[in-house]
CSV table of C-alpha atoms in Angstrom, one decimal:
chain,number,residue,atom,x,y,z
A,263,MET,CA,-34.8,20.7,-72.5
A,264,GLU,CA,-36.2,17.6,-74.1
A,265,TYR,CA,-34.8,17.0,-77.6
A,266,THR,CA,-35.5,14.8,-80.6
A,267,SER,CA,-32.8,14.5,-83.2
A,268,PRO,CA,-34.1,15.3,-86.7
A,269,VAL,CA,-31.5,13.0,-88.2
A,270,THR,CA,-31.6,9.9,-86.1
A,271,GLY,CA,-35.0,10.3,-84.4
A,272,LEU,CA,-33.5,9.5,-81.0
A,273,GLU,CA,-34.9,11.2,-77.9
A,274,GLY,CA,-32.6,12.9,-75.4
A,275,TRP,CA,-31.9,16.2,-73.6
A,276,PHE,CA,-29.8,19.2,-74.2
A,277,LEU,CA,-28.2,21.6,-71.8
A,278,TYR,CA,-27.9,25.2,-72.9
A,279,ARG,CA,-25.9,28.1,-71.5
A,280,PRO,CA,-25.2,31.4,-73.2
A,281,LEU,CA,-21.7,32.7,-73.1
A,282,ALA,CA,-20.5,36.2,-72.3
A,283,VAL,CA,-19.5,36.6,-76.0
A,284,PRO,CA,-22.6,37.8,-77.9
A,285,GLY,CA,-24.0,35.2,-80.2
A,286,TRP,CA,-22.3,32.3,-78.7
A,287,ALA,CA,-23.5,29.5,-76.4
A,288,VAL,CA,-22.5,26.1,-75.1
A,289,LEU,CA,-24.9,23.2,-76.1
A,290,SER,CA,-24.5,19.7,-74.7
A,291,VAL,CA,-26.7,17.0,-76.2
A,292,ILE,CA,-27.3,13.8,-74.2
A,293,ASP,CA,-28.8,10.7,-75.8
A,294,ARG,CA,-31.4,9.3,-73.5
A,295,HIS,CA,-30.3,5.7,-74.4
A,296,ASP,CA,-26.7,6.4,-73.5
A,297,ALA,CA,-27.6,8.2,-70.3
A,298,GLN,CA,-29.1,5.0,-68.8
A,299,LEU,CA,-26.1,3.9,-66.7
A,300,GLY,CA,-26.1,0.4,-65.4
A,301,LYS,CA,-28.4,-1.1,-68.0
A,302,ASP,CA,-28.2,-4.6,-66.4
A,303,ASP,CA,-29.1,-3.2,-63.0
A,304,LEU,CA,-31.9,-1.2,-64.6
A,305,LYS,CA,-33.3,-4.3,-66.3
A,306,LYS,CA,-33.2,-6.3,-63.0
A,307,HIS,CA,-34.9,-3.5,-61.1
A,308,GLY,CA,-37.7,-3.3,-63.6
A,309,MET,CA,-38.2,-7.1,-63.5
A,310,GLU,CA,-38.2,-7.0,-59.7
A,311,VAL,CA,-40.8,-4.3,-59.6
A,312,SER,CA,-43.1,-6.2,-62.0
A,313,PHE,CA,-42.6,-9.4,-60.1
A,314,ALA,CA,-43.6,-7.7,-56.8
A,315,LEU,CA,-46.7,-6.1,-58.4
A,316,ILE,CA,-47.9,-9.3,-60.0
A,317,THR,CA,-47.3,-11.3,-56.8
A,318,ALA,CA,-49.3,-8.8,-54.9
A,319,CYS,CA,-52.1,-8.8,-57.5
A,320,CYS,CA,-52.4,-12.6,-57.4
A,321,PHE,CA,-52.4,-12.7,-53.6
A,322,PHE,CA,-55.1,-10.1,-53.6
A,323,CYS,CA,-57.2,-12.1,-56.0
A,324,MET,CA,-56.8,-15.3,-54.0
A,325,VAL,CA,-57.7,-13.7,-50.7
A,326,VAL,CA,-60.3,-11.0,-51.6
A,327,VAL,CA,-62.1,-12.3,-54.7
A,328,LYS,CA,-64.6,-15.0,-53.9
A,329,ARG,CA,-65.6,-16.4,-57.3
A,330,TYR,CA,-63.3,-19.1,-58.8
A,331,TRP,CA,-63.6,-18.0,-62.4
A,332,VAL,CA,-62.9,-14.4,-61.6
A,333,LYS,CA,-59.8,-15.5,-59.7
A,334,THR,CA,-58.7,-17.6,-62.7
A,335,LEU,CA,-59.1,-14.7,-65.1
A,336,LEU,CA,-57.3,-12.1,-63.0
A,337,CYS,CA,-54.4,-14.4,-62.0
A,338,SER,CA,-53.9,-15.6,-65.6
A,339,LEU,CA,-54.0,-12.0,-66.9
A,340,GLY,CA,-51.5,-11.0,-64.3
A,341,PHE,CA,-49.0,-13.6,-65.3
A,342,VAL,CA,-49.5,-12.9,-69.0
A,343,MET,CA,-48.8,-9.2,-68.3
A,344,GLY,CA,-45.7,-10.2,-66.3
A,345,ILE,CA,-44.4,-12.2,-69.3
A,346,GLY,CA,-45.1,-9.2,-71.6
A,347,VAL,CA,-43.4,-6.7,-69.3
A,348,THR,CA,-40.3,-9.0,-69.1
A,349,TRP,CA,-40.2,-9.3,-72.9
A,350,TYR,CA,-40.5,-5.5,-73.3
A,351,ILE,CA,-37.6,-4.9,-70.8
A,352,VAL,CA,-35.4,-7.5,-72.5
A,353,ILE,CA,-36.1,-6.2,-76.0
A,354,ASN,CA,-35.3,-2.6,-75.0
A,355,THR,CA,-32.0,-3.6,-73.3
A,356,SER,CA,-29.0,-3.2,-75.5
A,357,ALA,CA,-26.2,-5.7,-75.9
A,358,GLU,CA,-23.3,-3.3,-76.5
A,359,THR,CA,-20.0,-4.5,-75.1
A,360,GLY,CA,-16.4,-3.2,-74.8
A,361,GLN,CA,-15.0,0.3,-74.6
A,362,ILE,CA,-17.2,2.1,-77.1
A,363,ILE,CA,-15.5,4.8,-79.3
A,364,SER,CA,-18.3,7.0,-80.7
A,365,SER,CA,-16.7,10.4,-80.8
A,366,GLU,CA,-13.4,12.2,-81.2
A,367,MET,CA,-13.5,13.0,-77.5
A,368,THR,CA,-13.7,9.4,-76.4
A,369,LEU,CA,-11.0,8.5,-78.9
A,370,ASP,CA,-8.6,11.2,-77.6
A,371,LYS,CA,-9.3,9.9,-74.0
A,372,PHE,CA,-8.4,6.4,-75.1
A,373,LYS,CA,-5.1,7.6,-76.7
A,374,LYS,CA,-4.0,9.6,-73.7
A,375,LYS,CA,-4.7,6.6,-71.4
A,376,TYR,CA,-2.8,4.2,-73.6
A,377,ASP,CA,0.1,6.6,-74.1
A,378,ALA,CA,0.5,6.8,-70.3
A,379,GLU,CA,0.4,3.0,-70.0
A,380,CYS,CA,3.1,2.6,-72.6
A,381,GLN,CA,5.3,5.2,-70.9
A,382,GLN,CA,4.9,3.5,-67.5
A,383,ARG,CA,5.8,0.1,-69.0
A,384,HIS,CA,8.8,1.6,-71.0
A,385,LEU,CA,7.3,0.6,-74.3
A,386,SER,CA,7.8,2.3,-77.6
A,387,THR,CA,5.6,5.2,-78.4
A,388,PRO,CA,2.4,3.9,-80.1
A,389,VAL,CA,1.7,4.8,-83.7
A,390,TYR,CA,-2.0,5.3,-84.3
A,391,VAL,CA,-3.5,4.5,-87.8
A,392,PRO,CA,-7.0,5.8,-88.5
A,393,THR,CA,-9.1,2.9,-89.9
A,394,GLY,CA,-12.6,3.0,-91.3
A,395,LEU,CA,-15.0,0.2,-92.4
A,396,PHE,CA,-18.1,-0.1,-94.4
A,397,VAL,CA,-20.1,-3.4,-94.4
A,398,GLN,CA,-22.3,-4.1,-97.5
A,399,SER,CA,-23.5,-7.6,-96.9
A,400,ILE,CA,-23.9,-10.2,-94.1
A,401,GLU,CA,-24.6,-13.8,-94.8
A,402,TYR,CA,-24.8,-16.7,-92.3
A,403,ASP,CA,-22.9,-19.8,-93.3
A,404,GLY,CA,-24.1,-22.2,-90.7
A,405,PRO,CA,-24.6,-21.9,-86.9
A,406,ASN,CA,-21.3,-20.2,-86.2
A,407,ASN,CA,-19.8,-18.8,-89.4
A,408,VAL,CA,-20.7,-15.4,-90.8
A,409,THR,CA,-19.4,-13.9,-94.1
A,410,MET,CA,-19.2,-10.1,-94.4
A,411,THR,CA,-18.2,-8.0,-97.3
A,412,GLY,CA,-17.4,-4.3,-97.8
A,413,TYR,CA,-14.6,-1.8,-97.8
A,414,VAL,CA,-11.9,-0.9,-95.3
A,415,TRP,CA,-9.5,2.0,-95.5
A,416,GLN,CA,-6.6,3.4,-93.6
A,417,THR,CA,-5.0,6.9,-93.4
A,418,TYR,CA,-1.2,7.3,-93.2
A,419,ASP,CA,1.1,10.3,-93.1
A,420,THR,CA,2.6,11.0,-96.5
A,421,GLY,CA,6.0,9.3,-96.7
A,422,SER,CA,5.3,7.0,-93.8
A,423,LYS,CA,7.6,3.9,-93.7
A,424,ILE,CA,4.9,1.8,-91.9
A,425,GLU,CA,3.8,-1.1,-94.1
A,426,LYS,CA,0.3,-0.6,-95.2
A,427,GLY,CA,-2.3,-3.3,-94.5
A,428,LEU,CA,-4.3,-5.0,-91.8
A,429,VAL,CA,-5.1,-8.5,-90.5
A,430,PHE,CA,-8.4,-10.1,-89.5
A,431,PRO,CA,-7.1,-12.5,-86.8
A,432,GLU,CA,-10.4,-14.4,-86.3
A,433,ALA,CA,-11.2,-14.9,-90.0
A,434,VAL,CA,-11.5,-18.4,-91.3
A,435,LYS,CA,-11.3,-17.1,-94.9
A,436,THR,CA,-10.0,-13.7,-96.0
A,437,LEU,CA,-10.1,-11.8,-99.3
A,438,LEU,CA,-8.4,-8.4,-99.2
A,439,GLU,CA,-7.9,-6.5,-102.5
A,440,GLU,CA,-6.6,-3.0,-102.8
A,441,THR,CA,-9.0,-0.8,-104.7
A,442,TYR,CA,-7.7,2.7,-104.3
A,443,ARG,CA,-4.8,4.7,-103.0
A,444,LYS,CA,-5.2,8.5,-102.9
A,445,THR,CA,-3.6,11.6,-101.3
A,446,VAL,CA,-6.2,13.6,-99.3
A,447,ASN,CA,-5.3,16.8,-97.4
A,448,GLY,CA,-1.6,15.7,-97.3
A,449,LYS,CA,-2.5,12.2,-96.0
A,450,GLU,CA,-2.3,8.9,-98.0
A,451,VAL,CA,-5.5,7.0,-97.9
A,452,VAL,CA,-5.4,3.3,-98.9
A,453,GLY,CA,-8.7,1.3,-99.4
A,454,TRP,CA,-9.4,-2.4,-99.8
A,455,TYR,CA,-12.4,-4.5,-100.7
A,456,PHE,CA,-12.7,-7.2,-98.1
A,457,GLU,CA,-14.6,-10.5,-97.8
A,458,VAL,CA,-14.1,-12.3,-94.5
A,459,THR,CA,-15.7,-15.4,-93.0
A,460,VAL,CA,-15.4,-15.2,-89.2
A,461,ARG,CA,-16.5,-17.7,-86.5
A,462,GLU,CA,-18.8,-16.1,-83.9
A,463,ARG,CA,-20.1,-17.6,-80.7
A,464,PHE,CA,-23.9,-17.1,-80.8
A,465,ASP,CA,-25.9,-17.6,-77.6
A,466,ASN,CA,-29.3,-18.9,-78.5
A,467,SER,CA,-30.3,-19.7,-74.9
A,468,LYS,CA,-32.7,-16.7,-74.8
A,469,PHE,CA,-34.4,-17.3,-78.2
A,470,PRO,CA,-36.6,-15.6,-79.5
A,471,LEU,CA,-35.4,-12.5,-77.5
A,472,ASP,CA,-31.7,-13.3,-78.0
A,473,LYS,CA,-29.3,-10.5,-79.2
A,474,VAL,CA,-26.4,-11.0,-81.6
A,475,ASN,CA,-23.3,-8.9,-81.5
A,476,LEU,CA,-21.3,-9.5,-84.7
A,477,TRP,CA,-17.8,-8.2,-84.8
A,478,ILE,CA,-14.8,-7.8,-87.0
A,479,ARG,CA,-11.6,-7.9,-85.1
A,480,MET,CA,-8.7,-6.0,-86.7
A,481,TRP,CA,-4.9,-5.9,-86.2
A,482,HIS,CA,-2.4,-3.8,-88.2
A,483,LYS,CA,-0.1,-5.8,-90.4
A,484,ASN,CA,2.8,-4.8,-88.2
A,485,PHE,CA,1.0,-5.5,-84.9
A,486,TYR,CA,4.2,-6.3,-83.2
A,487,ASP,CA,5.6,-2.7,-83.6
A,488,ASN,CA,3.0,-1.2,-81.2
A,489,VAL,CA,0.9,0.1,-84.2
A,490,VAL,CA,-2.6,0.6,-82.9
A,491,LEU,CA,-5.6,0.9,-85.2
A,492,VAL,CA,-8.1,3.7,-84.2
A,493,PRO,CA,-11.5,4.5,-85.7
A,494,ASP,CA,-11.6,7.0,-88.5
A,495,ILE,CA,-14.4,9.0,-86.9
A,496,ALA,CA,-14.0,11.9,-89.3
A,497,SER,CA,-15.0,9.6,-92.3
A,498,TYR,CA,-18.6,9.1,-91.0
A,499,GLN,CA,-21.4,11.6,-91.2
A,500,LEU,CA,-22.6,10.5,-87.8
A,501,SER,CA,-20.8,8.3,-85.2
A,502,ASN,CA,-23.6,7.6,-82.8
A,503,PRO,CA,-24.2,3.8,-82.5
A,504,LYS,CA,-27.9,4.3,-83.4
A,505,SER,CA,-27.0,6.0,-86.6
A,506,LEU,CA,-25.7,2.7,-88.0
A,507,ALA,CA,-22.4,4.2,-89.3
A,508,GLY,CA,-20.6,1.9,-91.7
A,509,ILE,CA,-23.7,-0.2,-92.6
A,510,GLU,CA,-25.2,-0.4,-96.1
A,511,ALA,CA,-28.7,1.2,-96.0
A,512,ASN,CA,-30.5,-1.7,-97.7
A,513,ILE,CA,-28.5,-4.6,-96.1
A,514,VAL,CA,-30.3,-8.0,-95.7
A,515,THR,CA,-30.0,-9.5,-92.3
A,516,GLU,CA,-32.1,-12.7,-92.5
A,517,GLY,CA,-34.7,-12.5,-89.7
A,518,LYS,CA,-32.9,-9.9,-87.6
A,519,HIS,CA,-32.7,-6.2,-87.6
A,520,ILE,CA,-29.7,-4.1,-86.8
A,521,VAL,CA,-29.9,-2.1,-83.5
A,522,SER,CA,-26.6,-0.3,-83.5
A,523,SER,CA,-23.1,-0.3,-85.0
A,524,PHE,CA,-20.0,1.0,-83.3
A,525,PHE,CA,-16.2,0.7,-82.8
A,526,SER,CA,-14.9,-0.6,-79.6
A,527,TYR,CA,-11.7,-1.7,-77.9
A,528,ARG,CA,-11.0,-4.9,-76.0
A,529,CYS,CA,-7.8,-5.7,-74.2
A,530,ASN,CA,-6.7,-9.3,-74.9
A,531,ALA,CA,-3.7,-10.8,-73.1
A,532,TYR,CA,-1.5,-13.2,-75.0
A,533,LYS,CA,0.9,-15.7,-73.4
A,534,THR,CA,3.5,-15.2,-76.1
A,535,ASN,CA,5.3,-12.3,-77.8
A,536,PHE,CA,4.9,-14.0,-81.3
A,537,GLY,CA,8.7,-14.4,-81.4
A,538,VAL,CA,9.4,-10.6,-81.7
A,539,ALA,CA,10.3,-8.0,-79.1
A,540,ARG,CA,6.9,-6.5,-78.5
A,541,GLY,CA,7.0,-6.7,-74.7
A,542,LYS,CA,6.5,-9.4,-72.1
A,543,PRO,CA,4.1,-12.2,-72.9
A,544,GLY,CA,0.7,-11.7,-71.3
A,545,ARG,CA,0.6,-8.0,-71.7
A,546,ASP,CA,-2.9,-6.5,-72.4
A,547,VAL,CA,-3.1,-5.3,-76.0
A,548,PRO,CA,-5.9,-3.0,-77.1
A,549,GLU,CA,-7.5,-4.3,-80.2
A,550,LEU,CA,-10.0,-2.6,-82.5
A,551,TYR,CA,-13.4,-4.2,-83.1
A,552,TYR,CA,-16.2,-3.1,-85.4
A,553,ASN,CA,-19.4,-4.3,-83.9
A,554,ILE,CA,-22.9,-4.8,-85.3
A,555,ALA,CA,-25.5,-5.3,-82.6
A,556,MET,CA,-28.6,-7.1,-83.8
A,557,SER,CA,-31.8,-8.4,-82.4
A,558,ARG,CA,-34.1,-11.1,-83.7
A,559,LYS,CA,-37.4,-10.1,-85.3
A,560,PHE,CA,-39.8,-11.3,-82.5
A,561,LEU,CA,-43.0,-11.3,-84.6
A,562,ASP,CA,-41.6,-14.0,-86.9
A,563,SER,CA,-40.7,-16.3,-84.1
A,564,PHE,CA,-44.0,-15.6,-82.3
A,565,VAL,CA,-46.1,-16.6,-85.4
A,566,ALA,CA,-43.9,-19.6,-86.2
A,567,HIS,CA,-43.7,-21.2,-82.7
A,568,LEU,CA,-45.8,-19.5,-80.0
A,569,ILE,CA,-49.1,-19.3,-81.8
A,570,PRO,CA,-49.2,-23.1,-82.5
A,571,LEU,CA,-48.5,-23.8,-78.8
A,572,ILE,CA,-51.2,-21.4,-77.8
A,573,VAL,CA,-53.6,-23.3,-80.1
A,574,VAL,CA,-52.5,-26.7,-78.7
A,575,LEU,CA,-53.0,-25.5,-75.1
A,576,SER,CA,-56.5,-24.0,-75.9
A,577,LEU,CA,-57.5,-27.3,-77.5
A,578,LEU,CA,-56.4,-29.2,-74.4
A,579,TYR,CA,-58.5,-26.9,-72.3
A,580,ILE,CA,-61.6,-27.6,-74.5
A,581,ILE,CA,-60.8,-31.4,-74.2
A,582,LEU,CA,-60.6,-31.0,-70.5
A,583,LEU,CA,-64.1,-29.4,-70.4
A,584,MET,CA,-65.6,-32.0,-72.7
A,585,SER,CA,-64.2,-34.9,-70.6
A,586,VAL,CA,-66.2,-33.6,-67.6
A,587,LEU,CA,-69.5,-33.8,-69.6
A,588,GLU,CA,-69.1,-37.4,-70.4
A,589,LYS,CA,-66.9,-39.9,-68.5
A,590,SER,CA,-66.9,-42.3,-71.5
A,591,LEU,CA,-64.7,-39.9,-73.5
A,592,ALA,CA,-61.6,-40.9,-71.6
A,593,LEU,CA,-60.2,-43.0,-74.4
A,594,ASN,CA,-61.0,-40.2,-76.9
A,595,VAL,CA,-59.2,-37.8,-74.7
A,596,LEU,CA,-56.1,-40.0,-74.7
A,597,ALA,CA,-56.2,-40.2,-78.5
A,598,ALA,CA,-56.6,-36.4,-78.9
A,599,CYS,CA,-53.7,-35.8,-76.5
A,600,SER,CA,-51.5,-38.2,-78.5
A,601,GLY,CA,-52.3,-36.3,-81.7
A,602,LEU,CA,-51.5,-32.9,-80.1
A,603,PHE,CA,-48.3,-34.3,-78.7
A,604,PHE,CA,-47.0,-35.2,-82.2
A,605,VAL,CA,-47.9,-31.7,-83.3
A,606,ALA,CA,-45.9,-30.2,-80.5
A,607,ILE,CA,-42.9,-32.6,-80.8
A,608,PHE,CA,-42.5,-32.1,-84.5
A,609,ASP,CA,-42.6,-28.3,-84.1
A,610,HIS,CA,-40.1,-28.7,-81.3
A,611,ILE,CA,-37.7,-30.7,-83.4
A,612,GLY,CA,-38.0,-28.1,-86.2
A,613,LEU,CA,-37.0,-25.4,-83.7
A,614,ARG,CA,-33.9,-27.4,-82.6
A,615,GLU,CA,-32.8,-28.0,-86.1
A,616,SER,CA,-33.2,-24.4,-87.2
A,617,LEU,CA,-31.1,-23.1,-84.3
A,618,SER,CA,-28.5,-25.8,-84.1
A,619,ALA,CA,-28.5,-25.2,-80.4
A,620,SER,CA,-26.3,-27.2,-78.0
A,621,GLY,CA,-28.2,-26.4,-74.8
A,622,ILE,CA,-31.8,-25.6,-73.8
A,623,VAL,CA,-33.2,-22.3,-75.2
A,624,TYR,CA,-35.9,-20.2,-73.6
A,625,LEU,CA,-38.7,-21.1,-76.0
A,626,GLU,CA,-38.2,-24.8,-75.3
A,627,TYR,CA,-39.6,-24.4,-71.8
A,628,TYR,CA,-42.9,-23.6,-73.5
A,629,TYR,CA,-42.8,-27.0,-75.1
A,630,PHE,CA,-41.9,-28.6,-71.8
A,631,VAL,CA,-44.9,-27.0,-70.2
A,632,THR,CA,-47.1,-28.2,-73.0
A,633,TYR,CA,-45.8,-31.8,-72.6
A,634,PHE,CA,-46.5,-31.6,-68.9
A,635,VAL,CA,-50.1,-30.3,-69.5
A,636,LEU,CA,-50.7,-33.0,-72.1
A,637,LEU,CA,-49.7,-35.7,-69.6
A,638,ALA,CA,-51.7,-34.0,-66.8
A,639,VAL,CA,-54.9,-33.7,-68.8
A,640,SER,CA,-54.6,-37.4,-69.9
A,641,ILE,CA,-54.1,-38.6,-66.3
A,642,ASN,CA,-56.9,-36.3,-65.0
A,643,SER,CA,-59.4,-37.6,-67.6
A,644,TYR,CA,-58.5,-41.2,-66.7
A,645,LEU,CA,-58.9,-40.6,-63.0
A,646,TYR,CA,-62.2,-38.8,-63.5
A,647,ALA,CA,-63.6,-41.6,-65.7
A,648,TYR,CA,-62.6,-44.6,-63.6
A,649,HIS,CA,-62.0,-43.1,-60.1
A,650,GLY,CA,-64.5,-40.3,-60.1
A,651,ASN,CA,-64.9,-40.5,-56.3
A,652,LEU,CA,-61.4,-39.5,-55.5
A,653,GLY,CA,-61.0,-36.3,-53.4
A,654,LEU,CA,-60.0,-33.4,-55.7
A,655,VAL,CA,-61.0,-35.2,-58.9
A,656,GLY,CA,-64.5,-35.8,-57.7
A,657,PHE,CA,-65.1,-32.5,-56.0
A,658,GLN,CA,-67.8,-30.5,-57.9
A,659,ARG,CA,-67.3,-32.5,-61.1
A,660,ASN,CA,-63.5,-32.0,-61.4
A,661,ILE,CA,-63.7,-28.2,-60.9
A,662,TYR,CA,-60.1,-27.6,-59.6
A,663,PRO,CA,-58.3,-28.7,-62.8
A,664,ARG,CA,-60.6,-26.5,-64.9
A,665,VAL,CA,-60.2,-23.5,-62.6
A,666,PHE,CA,-56.4,-23.7,-62.1
A,667,TYR,CA,-55.6,-24.8,-65.7
A,668,TRP,CA,-54.7,-21.3,-67.1
A,669,PRO,CA,-53.2,-19.8,-63.9
A,670,MET,CA,-51.0,-22.9,-63.6
A,671,ILE,CA,-49.8,-22.7,-67.2
A,672,THR,CA,-49.2,-18.9,-67.2
A,673,GLY,CA,-47.6,-19.0,-63.8
A,674,LEU,CA,-45.1,-21.6,-64.8
A,675,LEU,CA,-44.3,-19.7,-68.0
A,676,TYR,CA,-43.8,-16.5,-66.1
A,677,ALA,CA,-41.6,-18.2,-63.5
A,678,VAL,CA,-39.4,-19.6,-66.4
A,679,THR,CA,-39.3,-16.2,-68.1
A,680,PHE,CA,-38.2,-14.4,-64.9
A,681,ALA,CA,-35.6,-17.1,-64.2
A,682,VAL,CA,-34.1,-17.0,-67.7
A,683,TYR,CA,-33.9,-13.3,-68.2
A,684,TYR,CA,-33.2,-12.0,-64.7
């Protein structure tokens, strides 16, 4: 049956089977988001289907439709829809990575697997330390540094001789202050307030649809003794990634919104044993990560960058139409295009400075197309004014540039969008 969680609001299904014992039944709840296996393949298939439909639509318009302006309108709308569909697919594709631990069942499965690996490699029996984390603030300190604050705690058996504490190996700056130590249900719980500044590698190449996966990587203080940190699942009311377990409810994220939070494991191989007998160098070691998956607020970027470009392209089209009415306006067209060029270039520079990007980001292709159109309109106006008898320029008062203006622009933008996100 279809199911909507009253707590998280997520849609899914549940499978229900009564048992032979009166009053008992087995109920399995499946999150629709988690059931989408092969998300990258699903994204590509969706883009391929939309590409095929749009190509067929444009071909139909070019062959069947007779009027130029109807062809222009339908083809342009088709390409705009293709861009919109691609954006929708990308926005709704998650960026979760690693072996996600979101329940006691997946955690037990991980433990059994790692126990078997240690036994096969004749390593000492691993000691698992439940570890929980609660993030209260996130602040960006430049293009690659992020400062996060909150609380972290660990649970030990009473009388355990294992040294208490943990390490953030990727932190540039670390503040760890013990705030409480209590005995709960025969276990010793130690909690710390933490403030860490970590360096993250942000990929802005797909701005403004880029996704950010912040993480806090954790080792136990005695990481060389095969002490493995495991998520303290029991400390959270809900452990589903969409429930944002371990995140302050009113946290400020500076132009982004949090999509999910989850614990995961990644196996990192080191070409050293750190000078202690922990096994052979290069062995894969499972390390605990706390991840915060975030996506950029698309509307902010759309208003700040895309709307000005749409206005510039619309003004260029009006200038193109005006240049046909009076050939003497060629110099005025060049002056107007120069003014619009400076509008676009200053906005482009502002985008580069705000992102501190090292390569070309997706939105920059919109600026490149705008520069190309500025140059094309200027050249076309000059040719029409001083060489009006040339073939395509002189045909029906320069009709081809006017007819193919929007299909060319939207087609180029759709091609770039498909190439970047496919």
